[in-house]
CSV table of C-alpha atoms in Angstrom, one decimal:
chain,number,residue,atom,x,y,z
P,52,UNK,CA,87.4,23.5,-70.9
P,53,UNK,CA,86.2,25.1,-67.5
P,54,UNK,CA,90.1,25.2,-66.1
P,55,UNK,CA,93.6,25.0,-66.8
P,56,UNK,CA,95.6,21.7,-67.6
P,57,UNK,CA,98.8,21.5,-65.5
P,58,UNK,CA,101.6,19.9,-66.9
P,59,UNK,CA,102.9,17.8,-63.9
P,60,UNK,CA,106.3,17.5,-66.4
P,61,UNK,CA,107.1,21.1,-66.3
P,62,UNK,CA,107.3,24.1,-63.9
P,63,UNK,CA,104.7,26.2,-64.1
P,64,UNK,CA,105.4,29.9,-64.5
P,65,UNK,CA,104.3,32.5,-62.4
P,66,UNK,CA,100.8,33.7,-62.0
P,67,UNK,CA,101.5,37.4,-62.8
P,68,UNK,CA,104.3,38.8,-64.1
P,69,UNK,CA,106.4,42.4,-63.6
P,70,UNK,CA,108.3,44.5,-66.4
P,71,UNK,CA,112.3,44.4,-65.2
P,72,UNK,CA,114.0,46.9,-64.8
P,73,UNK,CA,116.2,48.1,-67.5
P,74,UNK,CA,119.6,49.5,-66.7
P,75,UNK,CA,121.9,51.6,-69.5
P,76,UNK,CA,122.7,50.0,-72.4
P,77,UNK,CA,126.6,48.9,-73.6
P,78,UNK,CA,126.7,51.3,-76.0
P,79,UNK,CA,125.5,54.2,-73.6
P,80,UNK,CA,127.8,53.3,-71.0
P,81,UNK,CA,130.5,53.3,-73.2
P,82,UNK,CA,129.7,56.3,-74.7
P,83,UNK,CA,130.5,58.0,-70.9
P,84,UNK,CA,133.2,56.0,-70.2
P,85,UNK,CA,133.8,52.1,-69.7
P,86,UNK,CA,131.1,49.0,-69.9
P,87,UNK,CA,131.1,48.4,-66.1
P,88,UNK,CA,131.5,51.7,-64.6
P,89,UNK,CA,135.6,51.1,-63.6
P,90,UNK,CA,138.0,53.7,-63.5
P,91,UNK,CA,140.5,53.7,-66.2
P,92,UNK,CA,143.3,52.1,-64.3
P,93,UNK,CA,140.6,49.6,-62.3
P,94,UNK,CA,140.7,46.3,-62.8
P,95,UNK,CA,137.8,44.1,-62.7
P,96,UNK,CA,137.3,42.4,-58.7
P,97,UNK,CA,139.8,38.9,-58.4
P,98,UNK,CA,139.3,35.8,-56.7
P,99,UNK,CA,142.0,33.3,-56.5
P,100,UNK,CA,142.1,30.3,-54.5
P,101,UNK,CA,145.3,27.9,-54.5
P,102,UNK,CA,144.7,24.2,-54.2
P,103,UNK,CA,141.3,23.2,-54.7
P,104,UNK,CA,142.0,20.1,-57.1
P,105,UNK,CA,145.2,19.1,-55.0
P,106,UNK,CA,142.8,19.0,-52.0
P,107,UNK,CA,140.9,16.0,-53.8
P,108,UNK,CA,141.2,12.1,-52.4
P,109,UNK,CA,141.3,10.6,-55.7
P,110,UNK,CA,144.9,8.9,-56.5
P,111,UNK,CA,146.1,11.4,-59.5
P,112,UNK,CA,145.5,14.4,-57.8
P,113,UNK,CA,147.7,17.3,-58.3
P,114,UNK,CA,151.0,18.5,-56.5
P,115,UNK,CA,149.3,21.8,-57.1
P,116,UNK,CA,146.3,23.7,-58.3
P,117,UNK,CA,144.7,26.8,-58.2
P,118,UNK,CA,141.2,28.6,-59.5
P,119,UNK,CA,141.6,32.2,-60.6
P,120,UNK,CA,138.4,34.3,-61.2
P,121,UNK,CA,138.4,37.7,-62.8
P,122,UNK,CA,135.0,39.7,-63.5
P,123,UNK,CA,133.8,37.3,-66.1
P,124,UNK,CA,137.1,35.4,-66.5
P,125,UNK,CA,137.4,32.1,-65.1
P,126,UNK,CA,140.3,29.8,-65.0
P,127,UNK,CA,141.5,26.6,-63.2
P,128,UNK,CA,145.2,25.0,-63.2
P,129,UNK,CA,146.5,21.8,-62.3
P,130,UNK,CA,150.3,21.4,-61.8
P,131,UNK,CA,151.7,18.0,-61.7
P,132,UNK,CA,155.2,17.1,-61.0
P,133,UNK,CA,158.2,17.6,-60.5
P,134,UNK,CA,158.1,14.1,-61.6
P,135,UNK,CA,160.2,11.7,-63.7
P,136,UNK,CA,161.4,13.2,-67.3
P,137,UNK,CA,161.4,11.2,-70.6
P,138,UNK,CA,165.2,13.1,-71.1
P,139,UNK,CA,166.8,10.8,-67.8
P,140,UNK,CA,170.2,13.0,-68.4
P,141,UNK,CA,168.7,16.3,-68.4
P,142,UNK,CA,170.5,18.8,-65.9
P,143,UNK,CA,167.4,21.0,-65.4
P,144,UNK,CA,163.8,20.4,-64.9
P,145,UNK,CA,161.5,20.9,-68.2
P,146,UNK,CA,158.5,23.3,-67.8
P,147,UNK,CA,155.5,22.4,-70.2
P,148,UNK,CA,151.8,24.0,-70.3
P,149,UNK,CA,149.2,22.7,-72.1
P,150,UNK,CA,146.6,25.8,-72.6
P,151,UNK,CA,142.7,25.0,-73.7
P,152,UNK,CA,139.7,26.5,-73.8
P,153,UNK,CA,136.5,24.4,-72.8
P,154,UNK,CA,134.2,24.0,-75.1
P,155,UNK,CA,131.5,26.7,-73.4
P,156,UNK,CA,134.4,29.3,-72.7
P,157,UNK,CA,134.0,31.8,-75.6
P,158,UNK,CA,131.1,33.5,-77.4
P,159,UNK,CA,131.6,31.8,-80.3
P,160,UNK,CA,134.5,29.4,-81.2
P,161,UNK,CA,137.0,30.2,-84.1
P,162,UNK,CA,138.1,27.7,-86.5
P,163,UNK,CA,141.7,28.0,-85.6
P,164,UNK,CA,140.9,27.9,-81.9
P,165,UNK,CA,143.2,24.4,-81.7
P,166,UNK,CA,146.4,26.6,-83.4
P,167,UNK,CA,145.7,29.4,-81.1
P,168,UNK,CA,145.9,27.2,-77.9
P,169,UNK,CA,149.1,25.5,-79.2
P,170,UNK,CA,151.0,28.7,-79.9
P,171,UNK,CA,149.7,30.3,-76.3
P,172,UNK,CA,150.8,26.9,-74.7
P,173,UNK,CA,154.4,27.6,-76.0
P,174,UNK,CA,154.2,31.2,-74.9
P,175,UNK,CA,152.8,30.6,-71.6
P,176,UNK,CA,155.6,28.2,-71.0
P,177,UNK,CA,158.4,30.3,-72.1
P,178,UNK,CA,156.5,33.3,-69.9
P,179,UNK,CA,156.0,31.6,-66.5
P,180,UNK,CA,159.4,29.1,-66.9
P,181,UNK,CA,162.1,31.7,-65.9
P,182,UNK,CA,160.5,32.5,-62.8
P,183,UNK,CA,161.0,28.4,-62.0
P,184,UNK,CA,164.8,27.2,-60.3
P,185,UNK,CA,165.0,24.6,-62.9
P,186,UNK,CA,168.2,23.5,-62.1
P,187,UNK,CA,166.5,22.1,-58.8
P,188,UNK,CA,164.8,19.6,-60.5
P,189,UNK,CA,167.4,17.1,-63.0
P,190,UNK,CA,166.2,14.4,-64.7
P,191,UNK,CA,162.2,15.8,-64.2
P,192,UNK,CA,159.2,17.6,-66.2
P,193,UNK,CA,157.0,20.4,-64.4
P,194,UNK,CA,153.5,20.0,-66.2
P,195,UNK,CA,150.5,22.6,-66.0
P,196,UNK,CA,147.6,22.1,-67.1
P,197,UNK,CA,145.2,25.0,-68.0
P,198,UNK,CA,141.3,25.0,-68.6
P,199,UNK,CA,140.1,28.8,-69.6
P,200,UNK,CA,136.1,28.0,-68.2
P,201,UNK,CA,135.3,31.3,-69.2
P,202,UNK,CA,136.5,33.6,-71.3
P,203,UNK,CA,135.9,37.7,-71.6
P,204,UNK,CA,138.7,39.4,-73.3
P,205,UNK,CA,141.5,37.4,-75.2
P,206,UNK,CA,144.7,39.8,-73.7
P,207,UNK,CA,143.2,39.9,-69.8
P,208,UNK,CA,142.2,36.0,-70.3
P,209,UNK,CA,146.1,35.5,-70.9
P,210,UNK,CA,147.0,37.4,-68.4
P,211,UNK,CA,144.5,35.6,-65.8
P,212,UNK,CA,146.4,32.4,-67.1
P,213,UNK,CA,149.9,33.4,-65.7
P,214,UNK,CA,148.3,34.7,-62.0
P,215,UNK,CA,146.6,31.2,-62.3
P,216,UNK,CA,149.9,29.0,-63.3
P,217,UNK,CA,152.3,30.9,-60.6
P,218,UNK,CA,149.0,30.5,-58.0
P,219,UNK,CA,149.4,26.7,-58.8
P,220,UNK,CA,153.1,26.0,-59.2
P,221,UNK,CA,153.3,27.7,-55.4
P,222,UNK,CA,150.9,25.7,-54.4
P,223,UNK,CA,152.9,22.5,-55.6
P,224,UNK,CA,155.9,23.6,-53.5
P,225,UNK,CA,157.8,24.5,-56.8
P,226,UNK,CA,161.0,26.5,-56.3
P,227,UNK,CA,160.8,30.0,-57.3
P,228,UNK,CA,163.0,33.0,-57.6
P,229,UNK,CA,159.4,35.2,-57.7
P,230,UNK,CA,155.8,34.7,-58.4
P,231,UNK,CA,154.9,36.1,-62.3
P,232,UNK,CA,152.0,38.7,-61.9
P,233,UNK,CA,150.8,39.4,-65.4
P,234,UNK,CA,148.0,42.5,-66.5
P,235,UNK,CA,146.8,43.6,-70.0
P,236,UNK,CA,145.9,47.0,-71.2
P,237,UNK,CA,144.1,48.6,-74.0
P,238,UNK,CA,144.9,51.7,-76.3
P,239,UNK,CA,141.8,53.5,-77.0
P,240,UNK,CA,141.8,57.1,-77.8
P,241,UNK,CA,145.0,57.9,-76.7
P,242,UNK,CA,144.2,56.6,-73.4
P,243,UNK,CA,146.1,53.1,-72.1
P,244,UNK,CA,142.4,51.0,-70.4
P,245,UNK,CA,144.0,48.6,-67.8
P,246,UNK,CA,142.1,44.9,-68.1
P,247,UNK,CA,139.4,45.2,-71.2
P,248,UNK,CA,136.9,43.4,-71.5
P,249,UNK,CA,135.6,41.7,-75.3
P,250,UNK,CA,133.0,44.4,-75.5
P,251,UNK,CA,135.8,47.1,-75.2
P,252,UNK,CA,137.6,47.5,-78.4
P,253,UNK,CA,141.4,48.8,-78.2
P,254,UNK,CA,143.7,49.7,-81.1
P,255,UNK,CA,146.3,48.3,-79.3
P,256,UNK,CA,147.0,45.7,-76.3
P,257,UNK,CA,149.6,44.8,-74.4
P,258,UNK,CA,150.3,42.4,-71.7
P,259,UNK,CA,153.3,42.2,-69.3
P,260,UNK,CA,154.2,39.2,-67.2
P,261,UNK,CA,156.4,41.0,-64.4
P,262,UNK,CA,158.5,39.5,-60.7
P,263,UNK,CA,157.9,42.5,-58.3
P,264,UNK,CA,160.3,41.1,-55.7
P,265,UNK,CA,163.3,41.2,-58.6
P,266,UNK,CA,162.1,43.5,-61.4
P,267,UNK,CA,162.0,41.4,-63.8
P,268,UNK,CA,160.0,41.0,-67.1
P,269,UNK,CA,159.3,37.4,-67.9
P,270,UNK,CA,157.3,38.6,-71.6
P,271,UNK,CA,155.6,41.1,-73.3
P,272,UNK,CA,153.0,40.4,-75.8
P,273,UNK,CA,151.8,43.4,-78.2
P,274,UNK,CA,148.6,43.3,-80.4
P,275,UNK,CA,148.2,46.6,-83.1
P,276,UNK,CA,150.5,49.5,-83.5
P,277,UNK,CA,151.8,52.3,-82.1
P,278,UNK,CA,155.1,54.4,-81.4
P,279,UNK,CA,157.9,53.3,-79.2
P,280,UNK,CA,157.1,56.3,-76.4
P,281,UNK,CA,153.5,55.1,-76.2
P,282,UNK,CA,154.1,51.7,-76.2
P,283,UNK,CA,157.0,52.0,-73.2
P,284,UNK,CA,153.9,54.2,-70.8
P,285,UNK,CA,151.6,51.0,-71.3
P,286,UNK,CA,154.5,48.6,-70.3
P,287,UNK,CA,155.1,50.9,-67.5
P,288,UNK,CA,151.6,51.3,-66.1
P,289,UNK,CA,151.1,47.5,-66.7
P,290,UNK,CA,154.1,46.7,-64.5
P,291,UNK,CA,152.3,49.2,-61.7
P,292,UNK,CA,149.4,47.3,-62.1
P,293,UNK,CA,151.3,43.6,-62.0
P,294,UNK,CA,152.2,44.7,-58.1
P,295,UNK,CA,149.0,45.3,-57.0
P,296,UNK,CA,148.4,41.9,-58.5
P,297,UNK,CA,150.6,40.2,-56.4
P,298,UNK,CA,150.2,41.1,-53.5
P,299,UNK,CA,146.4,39.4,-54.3
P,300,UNK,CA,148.5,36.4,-55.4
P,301,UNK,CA,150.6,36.7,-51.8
P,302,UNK,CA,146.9,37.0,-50.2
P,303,UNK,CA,145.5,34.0,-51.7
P,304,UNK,CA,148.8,31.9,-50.9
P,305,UNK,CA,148.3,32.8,-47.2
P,306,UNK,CA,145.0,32.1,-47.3
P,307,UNK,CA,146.1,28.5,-48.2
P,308,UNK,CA,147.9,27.5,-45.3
P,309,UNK,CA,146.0,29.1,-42.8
């Protein structure tokens, strides 16, 4: 054949090609010090936006919602309510998450994936539900409903989840004594790593959902072993950390009702 057939069904690639550019590797980066090139006590860059579902014209939109992005984390939550409970004699309001990954979130799925989200749902709502005025609400159910999009990191993926859930229930209007700011940190080499990533293996993790505005901890949630002393540094830096977290929450809030 004197020329070249063209497939009118597919793009054609380019004519001539280049060789990329290769950058340093995982493993040689991690070998200097952390994946992306953050500081030890650097998280990775946050967006959060409150109300982009509730902003929808369709007629079950939310009282509430917020997207929360994190490096590579991604995570939306609608909050619905407060609305009327199945328990009509109930003297506070009941708070109920409902945690899932979607299907394209992780690297690869586990088989107990569906137990996993169960149990998180249940610590999620006991986490984010004492920062709620309950007792505001009789006779109704607070619901939020959480989609991880994107996963990087189980401990910071969590922790995105509770920036996400206060983000939304604010949103809503929901009665508050504080918003929960939440950060995870790793134990590698002695050193406490604020906000791993899946690539950056710890010995130990720890997450703390924390009020700035009453200094209060909502939860703590520990992964490995180590000694008392060193486990009471990482729930002190974490809490440092959970302040400079809210005040992006406060941002993102203000942002809103501009």
């Amino acid at each position: 054949m004197s020329g070249a057939v063209n497939d009118r069904r597919r793009i054609n690639g380019p004519a001539r090609s280049v060789e990329p550019i290769y950058t340093a590797t995982v493993l040689d980066s991690v070998a200097k010090g952390r994946s992306d090139g953050r500081g030890l006590d650097h998280m990775r860059p946050i967006y959060a936006k409150a109300g982009p579902i509730s902003d929808a014209q369709t007629t079950a939109s939310a009282s509430g919602s917020a997207f929360y992005e994190q490096g590579s984390i991604r995570i939306s939550c609608a909050v619905y309510g407060p609305r009327s409970a199945r328990k009509p004699n109930a003297r506070r309001a009941h708070f109920v998450c409902d945690f899932q990954y979607a299907p394209f979130a992780c690297s690869k799925r586990s088989p107990t994936q569906s137990t996993d989200e169960h149990e998180t749902s249940l610590w999620l709502s006991n986490t984010v539900g004492p920062a709620i005025r309950l007792e505001m609400y009789p006779k109704s159910s607070i619901d939020a409903y959480v989609t991880v999009i994107e996963s990087d990191g189980k401990m910071a993926t969590l922790a995105a989840t509770i920036n996400c859930i206060s983000l939304a229930l604010a949103d809503a209007g929901i009665e508050m004594y504080d918003t929960v700011a939440a950060c995870s940190m790793g134990l590698r080499d002695s050193q406490w790593i604020v906000d791993c990533t899946h690539q950056e293996n710890a010995e130990c993790s720890v997450l703390v959902a924390y009020m700035p505005s009453v200094d209060e901890v909502t939860g703590v949630l520990q992964t490995g072993k180590t000694t008392l002393e060193v486990h009471e540094q990482g729930v002190q830096l974490c809490t440092n950390v959970c302040v400079r977290v809210y005040a992006v929450i406060c941002r993102a809030l203000q942002a809103s009702v501009e």
